[in-house]
Short mmCIF file of C-alpha atoms in Angstrom, two decimals:
data_model
loop_
_atom_site.label_atom_id
_atom_site.label_comp_id
_atom_site.label_asym_id
_atom_site.label_seq_id
_atom_site.Cartn_x
_atom_site.Cartn_y
_atom_site.Cartn_z
CA MET A 1 4.34 7.79 -13.18
CA ILE A 2 3.00 4.34 -14.04
CA LYS A 3 -0.43 4.27 -15.70
CA TYR A 4 -0.40 0.58 -16.70
CA LEU A 5 1.29 -2.44 -15.13
CA TYR A 6 1.39 -5.95 -16.56
CA ILE A 7 2.86 -8.92 -14.65
CA LYS A 8 3.02 -12.49 -15.93
CA ASN A 9 4.39 -15.69 -14.35
CA PHE A 10 5.95 -13.92 -11.34
CA ARG A 11 5.67 -15.80 -8.03
CA SER A 12 1.94 -16.21 -7.21
CA ILE A 13 0.94 -14.10 -10.21
CA LYS A 14 0.00 -16.01 -13.35
CA GLU A 15 -1.20 -12.94 -15.20
CA LEU A 16 -2.28 -9.58 -13.79
CA GLU A 17 -3.09 -6.13 -15.13
CA LEU A 18 -3.29 -2.92 -13.11
CA PHE A 19 -4.23 0.62 -14.10
CA PRO A 20 -2.92 2.34 -10.97
CA GLU A 21 -3.61 5.87 -9.81
CA ASN A 22 -0.80 7.98 -8.36
CA LEU A 23 -1.84 6.63 -4.97
CA CYS A 24 -2.55 2.90 -5.24
CA SER A 25 -3.88 0.87 -2.30
CA LEU A 26 -3.28 -2.88 -2.65
CA LEU A 27 -5.73 -4.75 -0.43
CA GLY A 28 -6.37 -8.42 0.19
CA PRO A 29 -5.86 -11.21 2.75
CA ASN A 30 -2.43 -12.37 3.88
CA SER A 31 -0.52 -14.40 1.28
CA VAL A 32 -2.78 -13.23 -1.55
CA GLY A 33 0.18 -11.73 -3.43
CA LYS A 34 0.17 -8.01 -2.58
CA THR A 35 3.89 -8.04 -1.82
CA ASN A 36 4.58 -9.79 -5.12
CA VAL A 37 3.21 -6.80 -7.02
CA LEU A 38 5.71 -4.56 -5.20
CA LYS A 39 8.55 -7.03 -5.73
CA ALA A 40 7.75 -7.19 -9.45
CA LEU A 41 8.04 -3.39 -9.62
CA ASP A 42 11.29 -3.57 -7.65
CA LEU A 43 12.70 -6.12 -10.10
CA LEU A 44 11.69 -3.94 -13.06
CA LEU A 45 12.50 -0.43 -11.80
CA GLY A 46 14.39 -0.93 -8.53
CA GLU A 47 17.66 0.77 -7.67
CA SER A 48 19.77 -2.26 -8.58
CA TRP A 49 19.84 -3.67 -12.11
CA ALA A 50 17.93 -6.82 -13.00
CA THR A 51 20.54 -9.26 -14.34
CA LYS A 52 20.97 -13.00 -14.79
CA GLY A 53 22.52 -13.01 -11.33
CA LYS A 54 19.09 -12.25 -9.86
CA ILE A 55 17.38 -15.23 -11.48
CA SER A 56 16.12 -17.91 -9.06
CA ARG A 57 13.50 -20.63 -9.21
CA GLU A 58 11.29 -18.96 -6.60
CA LEU A 59 10.63 -16.01 -8.89
CA PHE A 60 8.78 -18.17 -11.44
CA ASN A 61 5.20 -19.31 -11.12
CA ASP A 62 5.96 -21.80 -13.91
CA PRO A 63 9.70 -22.38 -14.44
CA ASN A 64 9.10 -23.41 -18.05
CA GLU A 65 7.57 -20.05 -18.96
CA PRO A 66 9.21 -16.59 -19.02
CA ILE A 67 8.56 -13.83 -16.51
CA GLU A 68 7.17 -10.73 -18.20
CA ILE A 69 6.79 -7.40 -16.42
CA GLU A 70 5.87 -4.20 -18.20
CA ALA A 71 5.13 -0.68 -16.99
CA THR A 72 3.79 2.13 -19.19
CA PHE A 73 4.35 5.71 -18.03
CA SER A 74 1.73 8.46 -18.03
CA THR A 75 4.42 10.80 -19.41
CA PRO A 76 7.31 9.42 -21.49
CA ILE A 77 10.72 9.67 -19.80
CA LYS A 78 13.60 11.26 -21.68
CA TYR A 79 17.10 10.17 -20.71
CA SER A 80 20.60 9.93 -22.16
CA ASP A 81 22.11 6.55 -22.96
CA ASN A 82 25.74 5.67 -22.26
CA TYR A 83 26.78 7.43 -25.50
CA GLY A 84 24.96 10.67 -24.72
CA ARG A 85 22.10 10.06 -27.14
CA GLU A 86 18.60 11.06 -26.08
CA ILE A 87 16.18 8.16 -25.62
CA VAL A 88 12.43 8.51 -25.08
CA ALA A 89 10.89 5.68 -23.02
CA GLU A 90 7.12 5.30 -23.10
CA GLY A 91 7.55 2.37 -20.74
CA VAL A 92 9.91 -0.34 -19.51
CA GLN A 93 9.69 -4.10 -19.98
CA LEU A 94 11.49 -7.07 -18.45
CA ARG A 95 11.72 -10.61 -19.79
CA MET A 96 13.42 -13.31 -17.74
CA THR A 97 13.74 -17.04 -18.45
CA LEU A 98 14.95 -19.96 -16.38
CA ARG A 99 14.69 -22.70 -19.00
CA PRO A 100 16.12 -23.76 -21.36
CA GLU A 101 18.72 -21.14 -20.40
CA LEU A 102 19.07 -18.20 -18.02
CA THR A 103 18.24 -14.91 -19.73
CA CYS A 104 17.28 -11.48 -18.46
CA LYS A 105 16.65 -8.34 -20.48
CA VAL A 106 15.27 -4.97 -19.40
CA SER A 107 14.53 -2.44 -22.13
CA THR A 108 12.30 0.45 -23.11
CA THR A 109 8.98 0.18 -24.88
CA PRO A 110 8.31 0.32 -27.72
CA ASP A 111 11.89 0.63 -29.07
CA GLY A 112 13.70 -2.00 -26.98
CA LYS A 113 16.53 0.37 -25.99
CA PHE A 114 18.72 -0.41 -22.97
CA LEU A 115 18.45 1.68 -19.82
CA SER A 116 21.25 3.78 -18.36
CA GLU A 117 22.21 5.35 -15.06
CA ASP A 118 20.62 8.57 -16.29
CA PHE A 119 17.28 6.75 -16.55
CA LYS A 120 17.61 5.58 -12.93
CA LYS A 121 18.14 9.18 -11.84
CA LYS A 122 14.93 10.25 -13.55
CA CYS A 123 12.76 7.29 -12.58
CA HIS A 124 13.34 4.57 -10.04
CA PHE A 125 11.35 2.47 -7.59
CA ILE A 126 12.11 2.35 -3.86
CA TYR A 127 10.70 -0.62 -1.97
CA ILE A 128 10.17 -0.36 1.80
CA PRO A 129 9.26 -3.82 3.19
CA SER A 130 7.21 -4.50 6.31
CA GLN A 131 10.32 -5.78 8.10
CA ARG A 132 12.19 -2.52 8.35
CA GLU A 133 14.93 -1.44 10.74
CA LEU A 134 15.86 2.18 11.34
CA SER A 135 19.53 1.22 11.65
CA ASP A 136 19.48 0.00 8.05
CA GLN A 137 18.31 3.40 6.82
CA MET A 138 20.32 5.56 9.22
CA ARG A 139 23.62 4.79 7.49
CA VAL A 140 24.52 7.40 4.88
CA THR A 141 25.38 5.09 2.01
CA GLY A 142 24.49 4.89 -1.67
CA TRP A 143 21.68 2.43 -0.86
CA THR A 144 19.77 4.30 1.86
CA LEU A 145 17.24 7.13 1.56
CA LEU A 146 19.43 9.37 3.73
CA GLY A 147 22.47 8.52 1.62
CA LYS A 148 20.64 9.38 -1.60
CA LEU A 149 19.42 12.68 -0.15
CA MET A 150 22.90 13.65 1.09
CA LYS A 151 24.41 12.69 -2.27
CA GLU A 152 21.89 14.99 -3.95
CA VAL A 153 22.72 17.80 -1.49
CA HIS A 154 26.46 17.33 -2.12
CA ALA A 155 26.02 17.33 -5.90
CA ASN A 156 23.90 20.49 -5.72
CA TYR A 157 26.55 22.20 -3.55
CA ILE A 158 29.23 21.43 -6.13
CA ALA A 159 26.91 22.66 -8.89
CA ALA A 160 26.51 25.96 -6.98
CA TYR A 161 30.30 26.38 -7.37
CA GLY A 162 30.09 25.89 -11.10
CA GLY A 163 31.13 22.27 -10.81
CA ASP A 164 34.51 23.23 -9.27
CA GLU A 165 34.77 20.83 -6.32
CA GLU A 166 38.37 21.92 -5.55
CA LYS A 167 37.22 25.51 -5.09
CA LEU A 168 34.52 24.27 -2.69
CA LYS A 169 37.11 22.26 -0.72
CA ALA A 170 39.50 25.21 -0.53
CA GLU A 171 36.80 27.51 0.85
CA LEU A 172 35.67 24.86 3.32
CA LYS A 173 39.32 24.41 4.43
CA GLU A 174 39.59 28.05 5.42
CA ILE A 175 36.22 28.12 7.16
CA ILE A 176 36.87 24.97 9.16
CA LYS A 177 40.51 25.70 10.03
CA PRO A 178 39.78 26.94 13.61
CA ALA A 179 37.67 23.84 14.34
CA LYS A 180 40.40 21.58 12.90
CA GLU A 181 43.05 23.20 15.09
CA PHE A 182 40.81 22.73 18.12
CA ILE A 183 40.20 19.04 17.32
CA GLU A 184 43.90 18.34 16.62
CA LYS A 185 45.22 20.20 19.67
CA ASP A 186 47.70 18.21 21.81
CA PHE A 187 45.79 18.99 24.98
CA ASP A 188 47.65 16.55 27.28
CA PRO A 189 51.34 15.65 26.79
CA SER A 190 50.90 12.37 28.68
CA ALA A 191 47.66 11.17 27.02
CA THR A 192 46.73 9.88 23.58
CA THR A 193 45.47 12.79 21.52
CA PHE A 194 44.50 13.23 17.89
CA SER A 195 47.70 15.21 17.34
CA LYS A 196 49.83 12.31 18.61
CA PHE A 197 47.80 9.87 16.47
CA VAL A 198 48.46 11.91 13.29
CA GLU A 199 52.16 12.35 14.06
CA THR A 200 52.72 8.66 14.88
CA PHE A 201 50.68 7.39 11.95
CA LYS A 202 52.56 9.58 9.43
CA ARG A 203 55.95 8.54 10.86
CA ASN A 204 55.09 4.84 10.51
CA CYS A 205 53.86 5.35 6.95
CA VAL A 206 57.13 7.09 5.99
CA GLN A 207 59.20 4.32 7.58
CA ASN A 208 57.22 1.61 5.81
CA SER A 209 57.60 3.35 2.45
CA VAL A 210 61.39 3.09 2.33
CA GLY A 211 62.39 1.82 -1.10
CA LEU A 212 59.32 3.05 -2.93
CA ALA A 213 59.96 4.96 -6.16
CA ASN A 214 57.80 7.88 -5.05
CA LYS A 215 57.58 9.65 -1.73
CA PHE A 216 54.66 8.41 0.40
CA GLU A 217 53.23 10.80 2.96
CA PRO A 218 49.53 10.51 3.90
CA GLU A 219 47.37 13.46 4.80
CA LEU A 220 44.49 13.26 7.23
CA ASN A 221 41.93 15.97 6.64
CA ILE A 222 38.25 16.74 7.04
CA TYR A 223 37.88 19.07 4.11
CA ASN A 224 35.51 16.88 2.11
CA LEU A 225 32.02 18.30 2.52
CA ASN A 226 30.51 14.86 1.88
CA TRP A 227 32.34 13.54 4.93
CA PHE A 228 30.23 15.74 7.18
CA TYR A 229 27.01 14.47 5.63
CA LYS A 230 28.14 10.90 6.28
CA THR A 231 28.46 11.63 9.99
CA LEU A 232 24.81 12.72 10.17
CA GLN A 233 23.07 11.55 13.34
CA ILE A 234 19.42 11.89 14.31
CA GLN A 235 18.72 12.56 17.96
CA VAL A 236 15.48 13.06 19.84
CA THR A 237 15.09 15.40 22.82
CA GLU A 238 12.27 14.66 25.23
CA LYS A 239 10.39 17.29 27.24
CA ASN A 240 12.58 16.64 30.30
CA GLY A 241 15.68 17.52 28.29
CA GLN A 242 16.98 13.98 27.88
CA VAL A 243 18.60 13.33 24.51
CA PHE A 244 18.51 9.93 22.82
CA ASP A 245 20.07 8.60 19.63
CA ALA A 246 17.35 7.52 17.22
CA GLU A 247 18.68 3.96 17.15
CA ASP A 248 18.12 3.68 20.93
CA LEU A 249 14.41 4.51 20.71
CA GLY A 250 11.54 2.04 20.76
CA SER A 251 10.17 0.43 17.61
CA GLY A 252 7.23 2.83 17.38
CA LEU A 253 9.34 6.00 17.38
CA GLN A 254 11.92 4.41 15.09
CA ASN A 255 9.21 3.61 12.56
CA LEU A 256 7.86 7.17 12.86
CA ILE A 257 11.34 8.56 12.08
CA LEU A 258 11.77 6.17 9.16
CA ILE A 259 8.40 7.19 7.74
CA SER A 260 9.44 10.83 8.17
CA ILE A 261 12.63 10.14 6.17
CA PHE A 262 10.48 8.53 3.49
CA GLN A 263 8.12 11.54 3.42
CA THR A 264 11.07 13.94 3.20
CA TYR A 265 12.62 12.00 0.33
CA ALA A 266 9.31 11.82 -1.53
CA GLU A 267 8.68 15.55 -1.05
CA LEU A 268 12.15 16.70 -2.16
CA MET A 269 12.63 14.15 -4.96
CA GLY A 270 9.00 14.19 -6.15
CA GLY A 271 8.40 13.19 -9.74
CA ARG A 272 11.54 11.09 -9.96
CA VAL A 273 10.71 8.28 -7.60
CA ILE A 274 7.97 5.67 -7.26
CA PHE A 275 7.52 4.24 -3.80
CA GLY A 276 6.28 0.83 -2.73
CA ILE A 277 5.67 0.51 1.00
CA GLU A 278 4.27 -2.42 2.94
CA GLU A 279 1.95 -1.90 5.89
CA PRO A 280 2.67 1.78 6.65
CA GLU A 281 0.41 1.48 9.68
CA ILE A 282 2.96 -0.56 11.67
CA TYR A 283 3.53 0.84 15.20
CA LEU A 284 1.41 3.95 14.54
CA TYR A 285 -1.55 4.88 16.73
CA PRO A 286 -4.87 5.63 14.94
CA GLN A 287 -4.51 9.41 14.67
CA ALA A 288 -0.98 9.05 13.31
CA GLN A 289 -2.22 6.48 10.80
CA ARG A 290 -4.83 8.88 9.48
CA ALA A 291 -2.28 11.70 9.35
CA LEU A 292 0.13 9.51 7.35
CA TYR A 293 -2.65 8.52 4.93
CA GLU A 294 -3.38 12.21 4.37
CA SER A 295 0.34 12.74 3.77
CA PHE A 296 0.29 9.97 1.14
CA GLN A 297 -2.55 11.78 -0.62
CA GLU A 298 -0.56 15.02 -0.68
CA LEU A 299 2.72 13.41 -1.80
CA SER A 300 0.98 11.51 -4.59
CA LYS A 301 0.10 14.79 -6.29
CA ASN A 302 3.72 14.99 -7.48
CA GLY A 303 4.78 11.36 -7.22
CA GLN A 304 3.42 7.84 -7.03
CA ILE A 305 2.97 5.54 -4.04
CA PHE A 306 1.95 1.90 -4.05
CA TYR A 307 1.17 0.51 -0.61
CA THR A 308 -0.29 -2.57 1.02
CA THR A 309 -2.40 -2.32 4.14
CA HIS A 310 -4.73 -4.22 6.45
CA ASN A 311 -5.90 -1.08 8.21
CA PRO A 312 -9.22 0.75 7.60
CA ASN A 313 -7.50 4.05 8.39
CA PHE A 314 -5.53 3.74 5.15
CA VAL A 315 -8.50 3.49 2.82
CA SER A 316 -11.34 5.84 2.06
CA ALA A 317 -14.55 5.37 0.14
CA PHE A 318 -13.98 8.93 -1.13
CA ARG A 319 -10.92 7.50 -2.94
CA ALA A 320 -12.30 4.13 -3.98
CA HIS A 321 -10.88 4.62 -7.48
CA GLU A 322 -7.41 4.20 -5.92
CA ILE A 323 -8.22 0.84 -4.31
CA GLU A 324 -7.18 -2.43 -5.95
CA ILE A 325 -8.50 -5.55 -4.19
CA LEU A 326 -6.48 -8.72 -4.83
CA GLN A 327 -7.68 -12.31 -4.58
CA LYS A 328 -5.99 -15.64 -5.29
CA ASP A 329 -7.07 -19.12 -6.33
CA ASP A 330 -5.40 -22.21 -7.79
CA GLU A 331 -6.67 -21.59 -11.29
CA LYS A 332 -5.86 -17.90 -11.76
CA GLY A 333 -3.22 -17.28 -9.12
CA THR A 334 -3.21 -13.70 -7.83
CA TYR A 335 -5.70 -11.49 -9.65
CA VAL A 336 -7.47 -8.14 -9.26
CA LEU A 337 -11.20 -7.87 -8.63
CA ASP A 338 -12.95 -5.98 -11.39
CA LYS A 339 -14.40 -2.63 -10.36
CA ASN A 340 -17.33 -1.09 -12.18
CA SER A 341 -16.15 1.62 -14.56
CA VAL A 342 -18.49 4.12 -12.88
CA ILE A 343 -16.03 4.40 -9.98
CA THR A 344 -14.00 7.42 -11.05
CA LYS A 345 -12.47 10.37 -9.24
CA ASP A 346 -15.08 12.79 -10.64
CA PHE A 347 -18.00 10.52 -9.74
CA LEU A 348 -16.74 10.08 -6.17
CA GLN A 349 -16.30 13.83 -5.87
CA ASP A 350 -19.89 14.38 -7.02
CA THR A 351 -21.24 11.92 -4.42
CA GLN A 352 -18.89 12.79 -1.55
CA TYR A 353 -21.62 13.80 0.90
CA LYS A 354 -23.64 10.66 0.32
CA ILE A 355 -20.46 8.66 0.89
CA TYR A 356 -19.78 10.68 4.04
CA SER A 357 -23.25 9.89 5.39
CA HIS A 358 -22.71 6.13 5.03
CA PHE A 359 -19.04 5.31 5.51
CA ASN A 360 -16.92 5.27 8.65
CA THR A 361 -13.80 3.41 9.78
CA HIS A 362 -15.79 0.33 10.83
CA ARG A 363 -17.66 0.16 7.52
CA ASN A 364 -14.34 0.49 5.68
CA GLU A 365 -13.87 -3.15 6.69
CA ILE A 366 -15.82 -4.18 3.60
CA PHE A 367 -12.66 -3.41 1.62
CA PHE A 368 -10.72 -6.00 3.63
CA ALA A 369 -13.30 -8.72 4.41
CA LYS A 370 -13.39 -12.09 2.67
CA LYS A 371 -17.15 -12.04 3.27
CA THR A 372 -19.48 -9.27 4.38
CA LEU A 373 -22.90 -9.68 6.02
CA LEU A 374 -25.00 -6.51 5.65
CA VAL A 375 -27.68 -5.93 8.31
CA GLU A 376 -29.94 -3.04 9.27
CA GLY A 377 -29.01 -2.21 12.84
CA PRO A 378 -27.09 -3.01 16.04
CA SER A 379 -29.63 -5.51 17.39
CA ASP A 380 -29.43 -7.46 14.09
CA LYS A 381 -25.64 -7.30 14.21
CA ILE A 382 -25.31 -8.64 17.75
CA LEU A 383 -27.85 -11.38 17.03
CA TRP A 384 -25.90 -12.73 14.04
CA GLU A 385 -22.57 -12.32 15.82
CA THR A 386 -23.84 -14.30 18.80
CA LEU A 387 -25.38 -17.07 16.68
CA CYS A 388 -22.08 -17.44 14.84
CA LYS A 389 -20.03 -17.61 18.01
CA GLU A 390 -22.32 -19.54 20.36
CA LYS A 391 -24.38 -21.80 18.08
CA TRP A 392 -22.76 -22.23 14.68
CA GLY A 393 -19.10 -22.46 15.62
CA ILE A 394 -18.09 -19.73 13.16
CA ASP A 395 -15.11 -17.60 14.20
CA LEU A 396 -15.86 -14.40 12.33
CA ASN A 397 -12.45 -12.82 12.87
CA ARG A 398 -10.42 -15.88 11.91
CA SER A 399 -12.62 -16.38 8.87
CA GLY A 400 -12.15 -12.78 7.73
CA ILE A 401 -15.89 -12.02 7.97
CA SER A 402 -17.32 -8.59 8.78
CA ILE A 403 -20.91 -7.92 9.85
CA ILE A 404 -21.80 -4.35 8.94
CA ASP A 405 -24.52 -2.35 10.69
CA CYS A 406 -25.86 -0.31 7.76
CA SER A 407 -28.21 1.95 9.79
CA GLY A 408 -31.46 0.83 8.23
CA LYS A 409 -32.84 -0.69 5.06
CA GLY A 410 -31.63 2.22 2.94
CA GLY A 411 -28.12 1.52 4.18
CA VAL A 412 -28.42 -2.16 3.26
CA ILE A 413 -29.47 -1.13 -0.26
CA TYR A 414 -26.56 1.31 -0.42
CA PHE A 415 -23.89 -1.19 0.67
CA THR A 416 -25.38 -3.93 -1.48
CA GLY A 417 -24.74 -1.61 -4.42
CA VAL A 418 -21.23 -0.81 -3.18
CA CYS A 419 -20.32 -4.50 -2.85
CA LYS A 420 -21.73 -5.22 -6.28
CA LEU A 421 -19.75 -2.36 -7.83
CA LEU A 422 -16.52 -3.51 -6.23
CA GLY A 423 -17.06 -7.21 -6.92
CA LEU A 424 -17.07 -8.11 -3.20
CA ASN A 425 -18.50 -11.25 -1.62
CA TYR A 426 -21.61 -10.19 0.34
CA PHE A 427 -24.94 -11.33 1.79
CA SER A 428 -27.71 -8.82 2.66
CA VAL A 429 -30.40 -9.16 5.34
CA TRP A 430 -33.23 -6.64 5.57
CA ASP A 431 -36.71 -6.14 6.98
CA GLY A 432 -39.65 -6.66 4.66
CA ASP A 433 -42.55 -4.24 4.21
CA ASP A 434 -45.65 -3.84 2.05
CA GLU A 435 -43.65 -2.49 -0.87
CA ALA A 436 -41.87 -4.59 -3.44
CA PRO A 437 -38.18 -4.91 -2.55
CA HIS A 438 -35.70 -2.61 -4.22
CA GLU A 439 -34.30 -4.19 -7.37
CA LEU A 440 -30.83 -4.49 -5.85
CA LEU A 441 -32.30 -6.47 -2.94
CA ALA A 442 -34.55 -8.51 -5.21
CA GLU A 443 -31.51 -9.42 -7.33
CA ALA A 444 -29.57 -10.35 -4.18
CA GLN A 445 -32.44 -12.56 -3.04
CA THR A 446 -32.81 -14.41 -6.34
CA SER A 447 -29.05 -14.92 -6.65
CA GLY A 448 -28.78 -16.44 -3.16
CA ARG A 449 -27.16 -13.35 -1.67
CA GLY A 450 -30.09 -11.94 0.29
CA LEU A 451 -32.70 -12.67 2.96
CA GLU A 452 -35.85 -10.61 3.52
CA ILE A 453 -37.20 -10.95 7.04
CA GLU A 454 -40.98 -10.66 7.19
CA GLY A 455 -42.01 -7.47 8.99
CA ASN A 456 -38.87 -6.88 11.02
CA LEU A 457 -36.55 -8.96 13.18
CA GLU A 458 -38.60 -8.49 16.35
CA LYS A 459 -41.92 -9.41 14.70
CA PHE A 460 -40.32 -12.29 12.85
CA LEU A 461 -38.87 -13.81 15.98
CA LYS A 462 -42.06 -13.17 17.97
CA SER A 463 -44.08 -15.08 15.37
CA ASN A 464 -41.84 -18.05 16.04
CA TYR A 465 -41.27 -17.45 19.74
CA ALA A 466 -44.42 -16.00 21.30
CA ASP A 467 -42.85 -15.24 24.68
CA LEU A 468 -40.23 -12.96 23.14
CA ILE A 469 -41.09 -9.27 23.56
CA PHE A 470 -38.55 -6.67 22.47
CA SER A 471 -38.20 -3.36 24.31
CA LYS A 472 -38.58 -0.02 22.53
CA ASP A 473 -35.36 1.12 24.24
CA GLU A 474 -32.49 0.57 21.78
CA ALA A 475 -29.90 -0.55 24.34
CA LYS A 476 -32.40 -2.94 25.98
CA LYS A 477 -33.38 -4.32 22.56
CA ILE A 478 -29.72 -5.04 21.75
CA GLN A 479 -29.41 -6.85 25.08
CA GLN A 480 -32.54 -8.93 24.38
CA ALA A 481 -31.31 -9.87 20.88
CA HIS A 482 -28.00 -10.99 22.38
CA GLU A 483 -29.60 -12.99 25.18
CA TRP A 484 -32.05 -14.70 22.81
CA ALA A 485 -29.26 -15.77 20.46
CA GLU A 486 -27.17 -16.92 23.39
CA LYS A 487 -29.91 -19.01 25.03
CA THR A 488 -31.90 -20.37 22.11
CA THR A 489 -31.47 -24.03 21.18
CA GLU A 490 -33.09 -23.60 17.77
CA TRP A 491 -33.43 -20.91 15.16
CA PRO A 492 -35.80 -20.23 12.25
CA ALA A 493 -35.22 -22.28 9.11
CA ALA A 494 -35.11 -18.98 7.19
CA PHE A 495 -31.73 -18.28 8.84
CA GLU A 496 -30.14 -21.28 7.14
CA PRO A 497 -28.96 -19.41 3.98
CA VAL A 498 -27.08 -16.97 6.19
CA LYS A 499 -25.43 -19.83 8.07
CA ILE A 500 -24.45 -21.52 4.80
CA PHE A 501 -23.00 -18.28 3.40
CA LEU A 502 -20.92 -17.65 6.51
CA SER A 503 -19.83 -21.28 6.87
CA ASP A 504 -18.85 -22.16 3.32
CA PRO A 505 -15.34 -21.62 1.99
CA VAL A 506 -14.92 -18.32 0.20
CA PRO A 507 -16.11 -18.87 -3.38
CA VAL A 508 -14.25 -17.53 -6.35
CA VAL A 509 -15.73 -14.19 -7.35
CA SER A 510 -16.15 -14.41 -11.09
CA GLU A 511 -14.76 -11.71 -13.33
CA THR A 512 -17.23 -11.00 -16.10
CA PRO A 513 -15.66 -8.93 -18.86
CA VAL A 514 -17.80 -6.30 -20.47
CA VAL A 515 -18.23 -6.93 -24.21
CA PRO A 516 -20.08 -3.91 -25.65
CA ALA A 517 -20.72 -5.57 -29.00
CA GLN A 518 -22.85 -8.31 -27.47
CA PRO A 519 -26.30 -7.92 -25.85
CA VAL A 520 -26.43 -8.44 -22.09
CA GLU A 521 -29.22 -9.18 -19.68
CA PRO A 522 -30.70 -6.16 -17.86
CA ASP A 523 -28.80 -5.37 -14.68
CA PRO A 524 -30.67 -4.31 -11.49
CA LEU A 525 -28.10 -1.51 -11.19
CA ASP A 526 -29.39 0.02 -14.41
CA ASP A 527 -32.34 1.62 -12.63
CA ILE A 528 -29.84 3.41 -10.42
CA PHE A 529 -27.18 4.12 -13.01
CA GLY A 530 -29.62 4.88 -15.83
CA GLY A 531 -28.25 2.10 -18.03
CA GLY A 532 -25.11 4.02 -18.96
CA GLU A 533 -22.42 6.18 -17.44
CA ASP A 534 -23.69 9.32 -19.17
CA ASP A 535 -27.14 8.86 -17.59
CA ILE A 536 -26.02 8.47 -13.98
CA ASN A 537 -27.96 10.44 -11.42
CA PRO A 538 -25.59 11.13 -8.51
CA ASP A 539 -28.56 11.58 -6.18
CA ASP A 540 -29.72 8.02 -6.74
CA ILE A 541 -26.46 6.11 -7.01
CA PRO A 542 -25.59 3.95 -4.02
CA PHE A 543 -21.92 4.89 -3.80
#
C-alpha cells in the first residue's frame, strides 16, 4: 500500500505531499483538486501504461516544467521483469515532459527499473469516477471489474487442472454435451433453428474455401469455460416475483450494484489493488451511506482506498487521522492543510468517548466547511443564521459556511481546539463569566477569531434592548431569538467582527512548518497537550 505520495506540476497541483492511511478521505470544496490526486495515481499506477501517447497540455500546471509523481510503498513489491529476473520496488515514480520534447518514463524507486505486466498483477490502481454507468462495468472485458474477476476465476480453474486447459475443455465437453444437443436440436423443420444455422454456415464456408491449399471447415462450440463467464448477467428479483435485468433498473439501484461489484473485487483481490473512488455517496440513502463507509473501513484492513466525498456520513472524528483536507489558491495551487501531529490512530482510540460525546453527523460539517462559526446553543445558532439571511445578505450554504451548535461553552472550547488542530478556518462565540477565559478562547479573541459576549446572549441583548425578555423554556427562547433577529433594524456593534468574518472572502490558511531546532512562542494548546506529545493527558485534550 502507499505510505507516501508526491505530486508536482500536475493539473491544479503545483506541489503536494500526502502520507495516506489505508483509508484516505480527500475532502475540500468543488474544484479544489481532489479528483486530480486520484487522476495522478491513475496515471502512475493505473491499469493502462503511461506513455508519450497520454501526454497532453491539460495535464501540466506549467507546460515548461516536468510532471513528477512518486509513490512509496509500505511494503516493497517483488515482481518479475520481462526476462524473469526478480525486481524489488520500494516505490514507483513518473516523470513526464511537454517541452522541449515529449517524454514519459515510469520506473521503480530507488533503482529506476522498468515495470512489467507482473508488477501490474501485484499492484495496480483502479479509478472509479463520479460519472459512472453500470452498463460500462457489466461487460465482461479485460477493462472492467467483472472481467478482471472472471479472468482470475478462469485462470484459477485452469491452475486446478495443473495448467492443462485442454483437459479442462475435454471434461467440460462431456459434461455439457446433453445441453449442447438440446440447444442444437432441429425442433421445427420449417423454422430457422440453431441446427440449420450451423449446417448452412459450414456449407457456405466450405464452398467459399475452394482453391485454398488447406481444408477449411469451421467448428462452432461452447466448450470454452471462459465463454460462459462472458455471458454473465445480473438480474434482480423483487418481492412480487418480477425479474429485471440490472441495466433496466434505476440509477440508485444500479449504483448500489456497481458499489457491490467494487466491494466484491476489493474483498477477493485484497492486497493487490488500490482503489480511488469519487463520491461513493451518490444515489445512496443515509443508512446505506453509513453502511458503505463501514465497509470501506473493513476493506481497508487488507487493501487501500482513496475516496473523495462531500457527505458527513463518510467521515468520522474517530478516524480523523485518515482525513486529508485540500485547499487551493493562486500561489500554491492545490495543497493539503497541515494537521497537528497529535492526531494519530492511538490518540483517537484513547479519546473515543470524549469524541463520541461531542461529534455527530451535523458537527461533522466542520470537515467540509470553508468557514465555521462555533456557538454555544440552538438560540445562538438561529440568531446568527437569521441575521445572516435577513440582515447581512450572507447566504451561508452558497458560501460554504457552517454554524455549529456546540452544546455550551465547554463545547465551544472543544471545537475551537479541534479546528486549531486541523488547521480549519473558524470563529468562536461564547458567553462570558467571572472567570478568565480558557486560553484557547483567549487566543482566539486576541487573534481576531473569537467574541466573548458579556454574561450571556440574553443578558447582553437585554442590556441593549430593555424590552427584550427571554423565556426559560428552550423552544420559546429559540423562537424569541429568531423573531428578534428577524425584526431588529440594528444590532450591537460587538457583532461586527462576526459579520466581517462571515462576509469576507475565505483567507488563505497559513501552513506553519514545525522546526524543532528553533525556539517558538508558547502555544495556548500547550496547557492542554502538556507542551509535548509524550505529556498529553487524554482527559484534558479537546479532541
